[in-house]
Amino acid sequence: MMHIDIITIFPEMFQGPFSVSIIKRAIEKQHIAIQLHNLRDYATDRHKKVDDYAFAGGAGMVMLIEPVDRCISALKEKRQYDEIIYMSPDGLLLDQDLSNKLSLRKNLILLCGHYKGIDERIREHLITMEISIGNYVLSGGELAAAVLTDSIVRLIPGVLNDETSALSDSFQDGLVSPPSYTRPRSYKGWDVPEILLSGNESKIAAWKLDQSLSRTSIRRPEFFDKLKKNK
Ligand code: ADE
């Protein structure tokens, strides 16, 4: 079973996303174990301090190395980790390839940063990789860790009911999805494309591929550069 340990000062931020839908079911079916670790439990002083002023000034507080080191060391005594990941806006940009790779790993630690940053020595000595979920700054690493976890968990075999459904996801084959429609056939005069009602399977497949290709060239032209490179 895959194991994800999340180190955070706000464990309660994960309760919503992890208690519904696919992640909830993946936990119940024991495809994944997710454990939240409150960094404050690893603080050494009686005020449970996990941050301090930056040396040489600068705005904002910096996350202390000691509680992070104590927490990671305690976790490492229980299992070996494939990656110890720091969620950071200047990390490696998350994409489907990276989620696919991480979904094949067994044990991961996700460290959520806060304040103005974390002591650089954490990044130098304790972390094996840094991941960003996009070029924008969040208030902390928690939402990013929840996004990363979701994108990984749905790829674990058996998590999705229809095993093909993660494979046919938009992005999985380097293309965006074709449009889909459901009833009614006509709504306010807005009609479902006739071809989808034709029952001609090979024509429908060709139409869907064509839609995927043209949408990809408009919405994600850079995907084609990647496809070419992979060949
Ligand atoms: N922490 C703050 N912003 C972030 C981002 N964009 N990605 C990952 N972690 C973050």
Coordinates of N, CA and C and ligand atoms in Angstrom, one line a residue:
M1 N 0.8 -1.2 0.0 CA 0.0 0.0 0.0 C 0.9 1.3 0.0
M2 N 0.5 2.2 -0.8 CA 1.2 3.5 -0.8 C 1.0 4.3 0.5
H3 N 2.0 5.0 0.9 CA 1.9 5.7 2.2 C 2.4 7.1 2.0
I4 N 1.5 8.1 2.3 CA 1.9 9.5 2.2 C 1.8 10.1 3.6
D5 N 2.9 10.7 4.0 CA 3.0 11.4 5.3 C 3.1 12.9 5.0
I6 N 2.2 13.6 5.6 CA 2.1 15.1 5.4 C 2.5 15.8 6.7
I7 N 3.5 16.7 6.6 CA 3.9 17.5 7.7 C 3.4 18.9 7.6
T8 N 2.7 19.3 8.6 CA 1.9 20.6 8.4 C 1.7 21.3 9.8
I9 N 1.5 22.6 9.8 CA 1.1 23.2 11.1 C -0.5 23.3 11.0
F10 N -1.1 23.0 9.9 CA -2.6 23.1 9.8 C -3.2 21.7 9.3
P11 N -3.1 20.7 10.1 CA -3.6 19.4 9.7 C -5.1 19.5 9.3
E12 N -5.8 20.4 10.0 CA -7.3 20.5 9.8 C -7.6 20.9 8.4
M13 N -6.6 21.5 7.7 CA -6.9 22.0 6.3 C -7.1 20.8 5.3
F14 N -6.7 19.6 5.7 CA -6.8 18.4 4.8 C -8.1 17.7 5.0
Q15 N -8.8 18.0 6.2 CA -10.0 17.2 6.5 C -11.0 17.2 5.4
G16 N -11.3 18.3 4.8 CA -12.3 18.4 3.8 C -11.9 17.6 2.6
P17 N -10.8 17.9 1.9 CA -10.5 17.2 0.7 C -10.2 15.7 0.8
F18 N -9.8 15.2 2.0 CA -9.5 13.8 2.1 C -10.7 13.0 2.6
S19 N -11.8 13.7 3.0 CA -12.9 12.9 3.5 C -14.1 12.8 2.6
V20 N -13.8 13.1 1.3 CA -14.9 12.9 0.3 C -14.4 12.2 -0.9
S21 N -15.3 11.7 -1.7 CA -15.0 11.3 -3.1 C -13.9 10.2 -3.2
I22 N -13.1 10.4 -4.2 CA -12.1 9.4 -4.6 C -11.1 9.1 -3.5
I23 N -10.6 10.1 -2.9 CA -9.5 9.9 -1.9 C -10.1 9.2 -0.7
K24 N -11.3 9.6 -0.3 CA -12.0 8.9 0.8 C -12.1 7.4 0.5
R25 N -12.5 7.1 -0.7 CA -12.7 5.7 -1.0 C -11.4 4.9 -1.1
A26 N -10.4 5.6 -1.6 CA -9.0 5.0 -1.7 C -8.5 4.7 -0.4
I27 N -8.8 5.5 0.6 CA -8.3 5.3 2.0 C -9.1 4.1 2.6
E28 N -10.4 4.1 2.4 CA -11.3 3.0 2.9 C -10.9 1.7 2.3
K29 N -10.5 1.7 1.0 CA -10.2 0.4 0.3 C -8.7 0.0 0.5
Q30 N -8.0 0.9 1.3 CA -6.6 0.6 1.7 C -5.7 0.6 0.5
H31 N -6.0 1.4 -0.5 CA -5.0 1.6 -1.6 C -4.0 2.6 -1.2
I32 N -4.3 3.5 -0.2 CA -3.4 4.5 0.2 C -3.6 4.7 1.7
A33 N -2.5 5.0 2.4 CA -2.7 5.5 3.8 C -2.1 6.9 3.8
I34 N -2.9 7.9 4.3 CA -2.4 9.2 4.4 C -2.3 9.6 5.9
Q35 N -1.1 10.0 6.4 CA -1.0 10.4 7.8 C -0.6 11.8 7.9
L36 N -1.3 12.6 8.7 CA -1.0 14.0 9.0 C -0.2 14.1 10.2
H37 N 0.9 14.9 10.2 CA 1.7 15.1 11.3 C 1.8 16.6 11.6
N38 N 1.4 16.9 12.8 CA 1.4 18.3 13.2 C 2.8 18.7 13.7
L39 N 3.4 19.6 12.9 CA 4.8 20.0 13.2 C 5.0 20.5 14.6
R40 N 3.9 21.1 15.1 CA 4.0 21.7 16.5 C 4.3 20.6 17.5
D41 N 3.9 19.4 17.2 CA 4.2 18.2 18.2 C 5.7 17.9 18.2
Y42 N 6.4 18.5 17.3 CA 7.9 18.2 17.3 C 8.7 19.4 17.7
A43 N 8.0 20.5 18.2 CA 8.7 21.7 18.7 C 9.3 21.3 20.0
T44 N 10.4 22.0 20.3 CA 11.2 21.6 21.5 C 10.9 22.5 22.7
D45 N 10.5 23.7 22.4 CA 10.3 24.6 23.6 C 8.8 24.6 24.0
R46 N 8.6 25.2 25.2 CA 7.2 25.0 25.8 C 6.2 25.9 25.0
H47 N 6.6 26.8 24.2 CA 5.6 27.6 23.4 C 5.3 26.9 22.1
K48 N 5.9 25.8 21.9 CA 5.7 25.0 20.7 C 6.0 25.8 19.4
K49 N 7.1 26.5 19.5 CA 7.5 27.4 18.5 C 8.0 26.7 17.2
V50 N 7.5 27.0 16.1 CA 8.0 26.4 14.8 C 8.6 27.4 13.8
D51 N 8.6 28.7 14.2 CA 9.2 29.7 13.4 C 10.0 30.7 14.2
D52 N 10.8 31.5 13.5 CA 11.5 32.6 14.2 C 11.9 33.7 13.2
Y53 N 12.4 34.8 13.7 CA 12.8 35.9 12.8 C 14.0 35.5 11.9
A54 N 14.0 36.0 10.7 CA 15.1 35.7 9.8 C 16.4 36.4 10.2
F55 N 17.5 35.6 10.1 CA 18.8 36.3 10.3 C 19.0 37.4 9.3
A56 N 19.6 38.5 9.7 CA 19.8 39.6 8.8 C 18.5 40.3 8.3
G57 N 17.5 40.1 9.1 CA 16.2 40.8 8.8 C 15.5 40.3 7.7
G58 N 14.7 41.2 7.0 CA 13.8 40.7 6.0 C 12.4 40.5 6.6
A59 N 11.4 40.7 5.7 CA 10.0 40.6 6.3 C 9.7 39.2 6.5
G60 N 8.9 39.0 7.6 CA 8.3 37.7 7.8 C 9.1 36.7 8.6
M61 N 8.4 35.6 9.0 CA 9.1 34.6 9.8 C 9.6 33.5 9.0
V62 N 10.5 32.7 9.5 CA 11.1 31.6 8.8 C 10.9 30.3 9.6
M63 N 10.5 29.2 8.9 CA 10.3 27.9 9.6 C 11.6 27.3 10.1
L64 N 11.5 26.9 11.4 CA 12.7 26.4 12.1 C 13.1 25.0 11.5
I65 N 14.4 24.7 11.5 CA 14.9 23.4 11.0 C 14.6 22.3 12.0
E66 N 14.8 22.7 13.3 CA 14.8 21.6 14.3 C 13.5 20.8 14.4
P67 N 12.3 21.4 14.5 CA 11.1 20.6 14.5 C 10.9 19.7 13.2
V68 N 11.3 20.3 12.1 CA 11.2 19.6 10.8 C 12.1 18.4 10.8
D69 N 13.3 18.6 11.3 CA 14.3 17.5 11.3 C 13.8 16.4 12.3
R70 N 13.3 16.8 13.4 CA 12.8 15.8 14.4 C 11.7 15.0 13.8
C71 N 10.8 15.7 13.1 CA 9.6 15.0 12.6 C 10.1 14.0 11.5
I72 N 10.9 14.5 10.5 CA 11.3 13.6 9.4 C 12.1 12.4 10.0
S73 N 13.0 12.7 11.0 CA 13.8 11.6 11.6 C 12.9 10.5 12.2
A74 N 11.8 11.0 12.9 CA 10.9 10.0 13.5 C 10.2 9.2 12.4
L75 N 9.8 9.8 11.3 CA 9.1 9.1 10.3 C 10.1 8.1 9.6
K76 N 11.3 8.5 9.4 CA 12.3 7.7 8.7 C 12.6 6.4 9.6
E77 N 12.4 6.5 10.9 CA 12.6 5.3 11.7 C 11.6 4.2 11.4
K78 N 10.4 4.6 10.9 CA 9.4 3.7 10.6 C 9.4 3.1 9.2
R79 N 9.8 3.9 8.2 CA 9.8 3.4 6.8 C 10.9 4.2 6.0
Q80 N 11.2 3.6 4.9 CA 12.1 4.2 4.0 C 11.3 5.1 3.0
Y81 N 11.8 6.2 2.7 CA 11.0 7.1 1.8 C 11.7 7.2 0.4
D82 N 10.8 7.2 -0.6 CA 11.3 7.4 -2.0 C 11.6 8.8 -2.3
E83 N 10.7 9.7 -1.7 CA 11.0 11.1 -1.9 C 10.5 11.9 -0.6
I84 N 11.2 12.9 -0.3 CA 10.8 13.8 0.8 C 10.6 15.2 0.1
I85 N 9.4 15.6 -0.1 CA 9.0 16.6 -1.0 C 8.6 17.9 -0.2
Y86 N 9.2 19.0 -0.6 CA 8.8 20.3 0.0 C 8.0 21.0 -1.0
M87 N 6.8 21.4 -0.6 CA 5.8 22.1 -1.5 C 6.3 23.6 -1.5
S88 N 6.6 24.1 -2.7 CA 7.2 25.4 -2.8 C 6.9 26.0 -4.2
P89 N 6.5 27.3 -4.2 CA 6.2 27.9 -5.5 C 7.4 28.0 -6.4
D90 N 8.6 27.8 -5.9 CA 9.8 27.8 -6.9 C 10.3 26.4 -7.1
G91 N 9.5 25.4 -6.8 CA 9.9 24.0 -7.1 C 9.6 23.6 -8.5
L92 N 9.8 22.3 -8.8 CA 9.6 21.7 -10.1 C 8.1 21.8 -10.4
L93 N 7.7 22.3 -11.6 CA 6.2 22.5 -11.8 C 5.5 21.1 -12.0
L94 N 4.5 20.9 -11.3 CA 3.7 19.7 -11.3 C 3.0 19.5 -12.7
D95 N 3.1 18.4 -13.3 CA 2.3 18.0 -14.5 C 2.0 16.5 -14.4
Q96 N 1.2 16.1 -15.4 CA 0.7 14.7 -15.4 C 1.9 13.7 -15.4
D97 N 2.9 14.0 -16.1 CA 4.1 13.0 -16.1 C 4.6 12.8 -14.7
L98 N 4.8 13.9 -13.9 CA 5.3 13.9 -12.6 C 4.3 13.1 -11.7
S99 N 3.0 13.4 -11.8 CA 2.0 12.6 -11.0 C 2.1 11.1 -11.3
N100 N 2.2 10.8 -12.6 CA 2.4 9.4 -13.0 C 3.6 8.7 -12.3
K101 N 4.7 9.4 -12.3 CA 5.9 8.9 -11.7 C 5.7 8.7 -10.2
L102 N 5.2 9.7 -9.6 CA 5.0 9.6 -8.1 C 4.0 8.6 -7.7
S103 N 3.0 8.3 -8.6 CA 2.0 7.3 -8.2 C 2.6 5.9 -8.2
L104 N 3.8 5.7 -8.7 CA 4.5 4.4 -8.7 C 5.4 4.2 -7.5
R105 N 5.6 5.3 -6.7 CA 6.4 5.2 -5.5 C 5.6 4.6 -4.4
K106 N 6.4 4.2 -3.3 CA 5.7 3.6 -2.2 C 5.5 4.5 -1.0
N107 N 6.5 5.2 -0.6 CA 6.4 6.1 0.5 C 6.9 7.5 0.2
L108 N 6.0 8.5 0.5 CA 6.4 9.9 0.3 C 6.1 10.7 1.5
I109 N 7.0 11.7 1.7 CA 6.7 12.7 2.7 C 6.4 14.0 2.0
L110 N 5.4 14.7 2.4 CA 5.1 16.1 1.8 C 5.3 17.1 3.0
L111 N 6.2 18.0 2.8 CA 6.4 19.1 3.8 C 5.7 20.4 3.3
C112 N 4.8 20.9 4.2 CA 4.1 22.1 3.8 C 4.8 23.3 4.5
G113 N 5.3 24.2 3.7 CA 5.9 25.4 4.3 C 4.9 26.5 4.7
H114 N 5.4 27.4 5.4 CA 4.6 28.6 5.8 C 5.4 29.8 6.0
Y115 N 4.8 30.9 6.4 CA 5.6 32.1 6.7 C 6.3 32.5 5.4
K116 N 7.4 33.2 5.6 CA 8.1 33.8 4.5 C 9.0 32.7 3.8
G117 N 9.1 31.5 4.5 CA 9.9 30.5 3.9 C 10.3 29.6 4.9
I118 N 11.2 28.6 4.6 CA 11.8 27.7 5.6 C 13.3 27.9 5.6
D119 N 13.9 27.6 6.7 CA 15.4 27.6 6.8 C 16.0 26.9 5.6
E120 N 16.9 27.5 4.9 CA 17.4 26.9 3.6 C 18.1 25.6 3.9
R121 N 18.6 25.4 5.1 CA 19.3 24.1 5.4 C 18.3 22.9 5.4
I122 N 17.0 23.2 5.6 CA 16.0 22.1 5.4 C 16.0 21.6 3.9
R123 N 16.1 22.6 3.0 CA 16.0 22.3 1.6 C 17.4 21.6 1.2
E124 N 18.4 22.0 1.8 CA 19.8 21.5 1.4 C 20.0 20.1 1.9
H125 N 19.5 19.8 3.1 CA 19.9 18.5 3.8 C 18.8 17.5 4.0
L126 N 17.5 18.0 4.1 CA 16.5 17.1 4.5 C 15.5 16.7 3.4
I127 N 15.5 17.5 2.3 CA 14.5 17.4 1.3 C 15.1 16.7 0.1
T128 N 14.3 15.9 -0.7 CA 14.9 15.3 -1.9 C 14.4 15.9 -3.1
M129 N 13.2 16.5 -3.1 CA 12.7 17.3 -4.2 C 11.7 18.4 -3.8
E130 N 11.5 19.4 -4.7 CA 10.6 20.5 -4.4 C 9.6 20.6 -5.5
I131 N 8.3 20.7 -5.2 CA 7.3 20.7 -6.2 C 6.4 22.0 -6.0
S132 N 6.1 22.6 -7.2 CA 5.2 23.7 -7.2 C 3.9 23.3 -8.0
I133 N 2.8 23.7 -7.6 CA 1.6 23.4 -8.4 C 1.2 24.5 -9.4
G134 N 2.0 25.5 -9.5 CA 1.7 26.5 -10.5 C 2.5 27.8 -10.1
N135 N 2.6 28.7 -11.1 CA 3.3 29.9 -10.8 C 2.4 31.0 -10.2
Y136 N 2.1 30.7 -9.0 CA 1.3 31.7 -8.1 C 1.6 31.3 -6.7
V137 N 1.5 32.3 -5.8 CA 1.9 32.0 -4.4 C 0.7 31.8 -3.5
L138 N 0.6 30.6 -2.9 CA -0.4 30.3 -1.9 C 0.1 30.7 -0.5
S139 N -0.9 30.7 0.4 CA -0.5 31.1 1.8 C 0.3 30.1 2.5
G140 N 0.3 28.9 2.0 CA 1.1 27.8 2.6 C 1.1 26.6 1.7
G141 N 1.8 25.6 2.0 CA 1.9 24.4 1.1 C 0.8 23.4 1.2
E142 N -0.2 23.7 2.2 CA -1.2 22.7 2.4 C -2.1 22.4 1.2
L143 N -2.6 23.5 0.6 CA -3.5 23.3 -0.6 C -2.7 22.6 -1.7
A144 N -1.5 23.0 -1.9 CA -0.6 22.4 -2.9 C -0.4 20.9 -2.6
A145 N -0.2 20.5 -1.3 CA 0.0 19.1 -1.0 C -1.3 18.3 -1.2
A146 N -2.5 19.0 -1.0 CA -3.8 18.3 -1.2 C -3.9 18.1 -2.7
V147 N -3.6 19.0 -3.5 CA -3.7 18.9 -5.0 C -2.8 17.8 -5.5
L148 N -1.5 17.8 -5.0 CA -0.6 16.8 -5.4 C -1.1 15.4 -5.0
T149 N -1.5 15.3 -3.8 CA -2.0 14.0 -3.3 C -3.2 13.5 -4.1
D150 N -4.1 14.4 -4.4 CA -5.3 14.0 -5.3 C -4.8 13.5 -6.6
S151 N -3.9 14.2 -7.2 CA -3.5 13.8 -8.6 C -2.7 12.5 -8.6
I152 N -2.1 12.2 -7.5 CA -1.4 10.9 -7.4 C -2.3 9.7 -7.1
V153 N -3.2 10.0 -6.1 CA -4.0 8.9 -5.6 C -4.9 8.3 -6.7
R154 N -5.5 9.2 -7.5 CA -6.4 8.7 -8.5 C -5.8 7.8 -9.6
L155 N -4.4 7.9 -9.6 CA -3.7 7.1 -10.6 C -3.3 5.7 -10.0
I156 N -3.5 5.5 -8.7 CA -3.1 4.2 -8.2 C -4.1 3.1 -8.7
P157 N -3.6 2.0 -9.3 CA -4.4 1.0 -9.8 C -5.5 0.5 -8.8
G158 N -6.7 0.5 -9.3 CA -7.8 0.0 -8.4 C -8.6 1.1 -7.7
V159 N -8.0 2.3 -7.7 CA -8.7 3.4 -7.0 C -9.9 3.9 -7.8
L160 N -9.8 4.1 -9.1 CA -10.9 4.4 -9.9 C -11.7 3.2 -10.3
N161 N -13.0 3.2 -10.3 CA -13.8 2.1 -10.6 C -13.5 1.5 -11.9
D162 N -13.6 2.3 -12.9 CA -13.3 1.9 -14.3 C -11.8 2.2 -14.5
E163 N -11.1 1.1 -14.6 CA -9.6 1.2 -14.6 C -9.1 2.1 -15.8
T164 N -9.9 2.1 -16.8 CA -9.5 2.8 -18.0 C -9.7 4.3 -17.8
S165 N -10.4 4.7 -16.8 CA -10.9 6.1 -16.8 C -9.7 7.1 -16.4
A166 N -8.7 6.6 -15.6 CA -7.6 7.5 -15.4 C -6.8 7.6 -16.7
L167 N -6.7 6.4 -17.4 CA -5.9 6.4 -18.6 C -6.5 7.3 -19.7
S168 N -7.8 7.4 -19.7 CA -8.4 8.2 -20.8 C -8.6 9.6 -20.4
D169 N -8.0 10.0 -19.2 CA -8.1 11.4 -18.8 C -7.5 12.3 -19.8
S170 N -8.0 13.5 -19.8 CA -7.3 14.6 -20.5 C -5.9 14.6 -20.0
F171 N -4.9 14.9 -20.8 CA -3.5 15.0 -20.5 C -2.8 13.6 -20.5
Q172 N -3.5 12.5 -20.2 CA -2.7 11.3 -20.0 C -2.0 10.8 -21.3
D173 N -2.6 11.1 -22.4 CA -2.0 10.8 -23.7 C -1.4 12.0 -24.3
G174 N -1.3 13.1 -23.6 CA -0.7 14.3 -24.1 C -1.7 15.1 -24.9
L175 N -2.9 14.8 -24.8 CA -4.0 15.6 -25.5 C -5.0 16.0 -24.5
V176 N -5.8 17.1 -24.8 CA -6.9 17.4 -24.0 C -8.1 16.6 -24.5
S177 N -9.1 16.5 -23.6 CA -10.3 15.7 -23.9 C -11.2 16.3 -24.9
P178 N -11.9 15.4 -25.7 CA -12.9 16.0 -26.6 C -14.1 16.4 -25.8
P179 N -15.1 17.2 -26.3 CA -16.2 17.6 -25.5 C -17.2 16.4 -25.3
S180 N -17.9 16.4 -24.2 CA -18.9 15.4 -24.0 C -20.3 16.0 -23.8
Y181 N -21.3 15.3 -24.0 CA -22.7 15.8 -24.0 C -23.6 14.7 -23.3
T182 N -24.7 15.1 -22.7 CA -25.7 14.2 -22.2 C -27.1 14.8 -22.5
R183 N -28.1 14.1 -22.1 CA -29.5 14.5 -22.4 C -29.7 15.9 -21.8
P184 N -30.6 16.7 -22.4 CA -31.4 16.4 -23.6 C -30.6 16.7 -24.9
R185 N -31.1 16.1 -25.9 CA -30.4 16.2 -27.3 C -30.4 17.7 -27.7
S186 N -31.5 18.4 -27.3 CA -31.6 19.8 -27.7 C -32.0 20.6 -26.5
Y187 N -31.3 21.6 -26.2 CA -31.7 22.5 -25.0 C -31.7 23.9 -25.5
K188 N -32.8 24.6 -25.4 CA -32.9 26.0 -25.9 C -32.4 26.1 -27.3
G189 N -32.6 25.1 -28.1 CA -32.1 25.2 -29.5 C -30.6 24.9 -29.6
W190 N -29.9 24.6 -28.5 CA -28.5 24.2 -28.5 C -28.4 22.7 -28.7
D191 N -27.9 22.3 -29.8 CA -28.0 20.9 -30.2 C -26.7 20.1 -29.9
V192 N -26.9 18.8 -29.5 CA -25.8 17.9 -29.4 C -25.3 17.6 -30.9
P193 N -24.0 17.6 -31.1 CA -23.5 17.2 -32.5 C -24.1 15.9 -33.0
E194 N -24.7 16.0 -34.2 CA -25.4 14.9 -34.8 C -24.6 13.6 -34.8
I195 N -23.3 13.7 -35.0 CA -22.5 12.5 -35.2 C -22.5 11.6 -33.9
L196 N -22.7 12.3 -32.7 CA -22.7 11.5 -31.5 C -23.9 10.7 -31.3
L197 N -25.0 11.0 -32.1 CA -26.2 10.3 -32.0 C -26.4 9.3 -33.1
S198 N -25.3 9.2 -34.0 CA -25.4 8.4 -35.2 C -25.3 6.9 -35.0
G199 N -24.6 6.5 -33.9 CA -24.3 5.1 -33.6 C -23.2 4.6 -34.4
N200 N -22.6 5.4 -35.3 CA -21.5 4.9 -36.1 C -20.2 5.0 -35.3
E201 N -19.7 3.9 -34.7 CA -18.6 3.9 -33.7 C -17.3 4.4 -34.3
S202 N -17.0 4.0 -35.5 CA -15.7 4.4 -36.0 C -15.7 5.9 -36.4
K203 N -16.8 6.3 -36.9 CA -16.9 7.8 -37.2 C -16.9 8.6 -35.9
I204 N -17.5 8.1 -34.9 CA -17.5 8.8 -33.6 C -16.1 8.9 -33.0
A205 N -15.4 7.7 -33.1 CA -14.0 7.7 -32.6 C -13.1 8.7 -33.4
A206 N -13.3 8.7 -34.7 CA -12.5 9.7 -35.5 C -12.8 11.1 -35.2
W207 N -14.1 11.4 -34.9 CA -14.6 12.7 -34.6 C -13.9 13.2 -33.2
K208 N -14.0 12.2 -32.3 CA -13.4 12.5 -30.9 C -11.9 12.8 -31.0
L209 N -11.2 12.0 -31.8 CA -9.8 12.3 -31.9 C -9.5 13.6 -32.6
D210 N -10.3 13.9 -33.6 CA -10.1 15.2 -34.3 C -10.4 16.4 -33.4
Q211 N -11.4 16.2 -32.5 CA -11.7 17.3 -31.6 C -10.6 17.4 -30.6
S212 N -10.1 16.3 -30.1 CA -8.9 16.3 -29.1 C -7.8 17.0 -29.8
L213 N -7.4 16.7 -31.0 CA -6.3 17.3 -31.7 C -6.5 18.8 -31.9
S214 N -7.6 19.2 -32.4 CA -7.8 20.6 -32.6 C -7.9 21.4 -31.3
R215 N -8.5 20.8 -30.3 CA -8.5 21.5 -29.0 C -7.1 21.7 -28.4
T216 N -6.4 20.6 -28.6 CA -5.0 20.6 -28.0 C -4.2 21.7 -28.7
S217 N -4.4 21.8 -30.0 CA -3.5 22.8 -30.8 C -4.0 24.2 -30.4
I218 N -5.2 24.4 -30.0 CA -5.7 25.8 -29.6 C -5.3 26.0 -28.1
R219 N -5.6 25.0 -27.2 CA -5.5 25.3 -25.8 C -4.1 24.9 -25.2
R220 N -3.5 23.9 -25.7 CA -2.2 23.5 -25.2 C -1.2 23.2 -26.3
P221 N -0.9 24.2 -27.2 CA 0.0 23.9 -28.3 C 1.3 23.3 -27.9
E222 N 1.7 23.6 -26.7 CA 3.0 23.1 -26.2 C 3.0 21.6 -26.0
F223 N 1.9 21.0 -25.9 CA 1.8 19.5 -25.8 C 2.4 18.8 -27.0
F224 N 2.2 19.4 -28.2 CA 2.7 18.8 -29.4 C 4.2 18.8 -29.5
D225 N 4.8 19.8 -28.9 CA 6.3 19.9 -28.9 C 6.8 18.7 -28.1
K226 N 6.1 18.4 -27.0 CA 6.5 17.3 -26.1 C 6.3 16.0 -26.8
L227 N 5.2 15.8 -27.5 CA 4.9 14.6 -28.2 C 6.0 14.3 -29.2
K228 N 6.4 15.4 -29.9 CA 7.5 15.2 -30.9 C 8.8 14.8 -30.3
K229 N 9.1 15.4 -29.1 CA 10.3 15.1 -28.4 C 10.4 13.6 -27.9
N230 N 9.2 13.1 -27.5 CA 9.1 11.8 -27.0 C 9.3 10.7 -28.1
K231 N 9.1 11.1 -29.3 CA 9.2 10.1 -30.4 C 10.6 9.8 -30.8
Ligands
ADE1 N1 3.4 27.1 -1.4 C1 3.0 28.3 -1.7 N2 2.7 28.4 -3.0 C2 2.9 27.2 -3.6 C3 2.7 26.7 -4.9 N3 2.3 27.4 -5.9 N4 3.0 25.4 -5.1 C4 3.5 24.6 -4.1 N5 3.6 25.1 -2.8 C5 3.3 26.3 -2.6

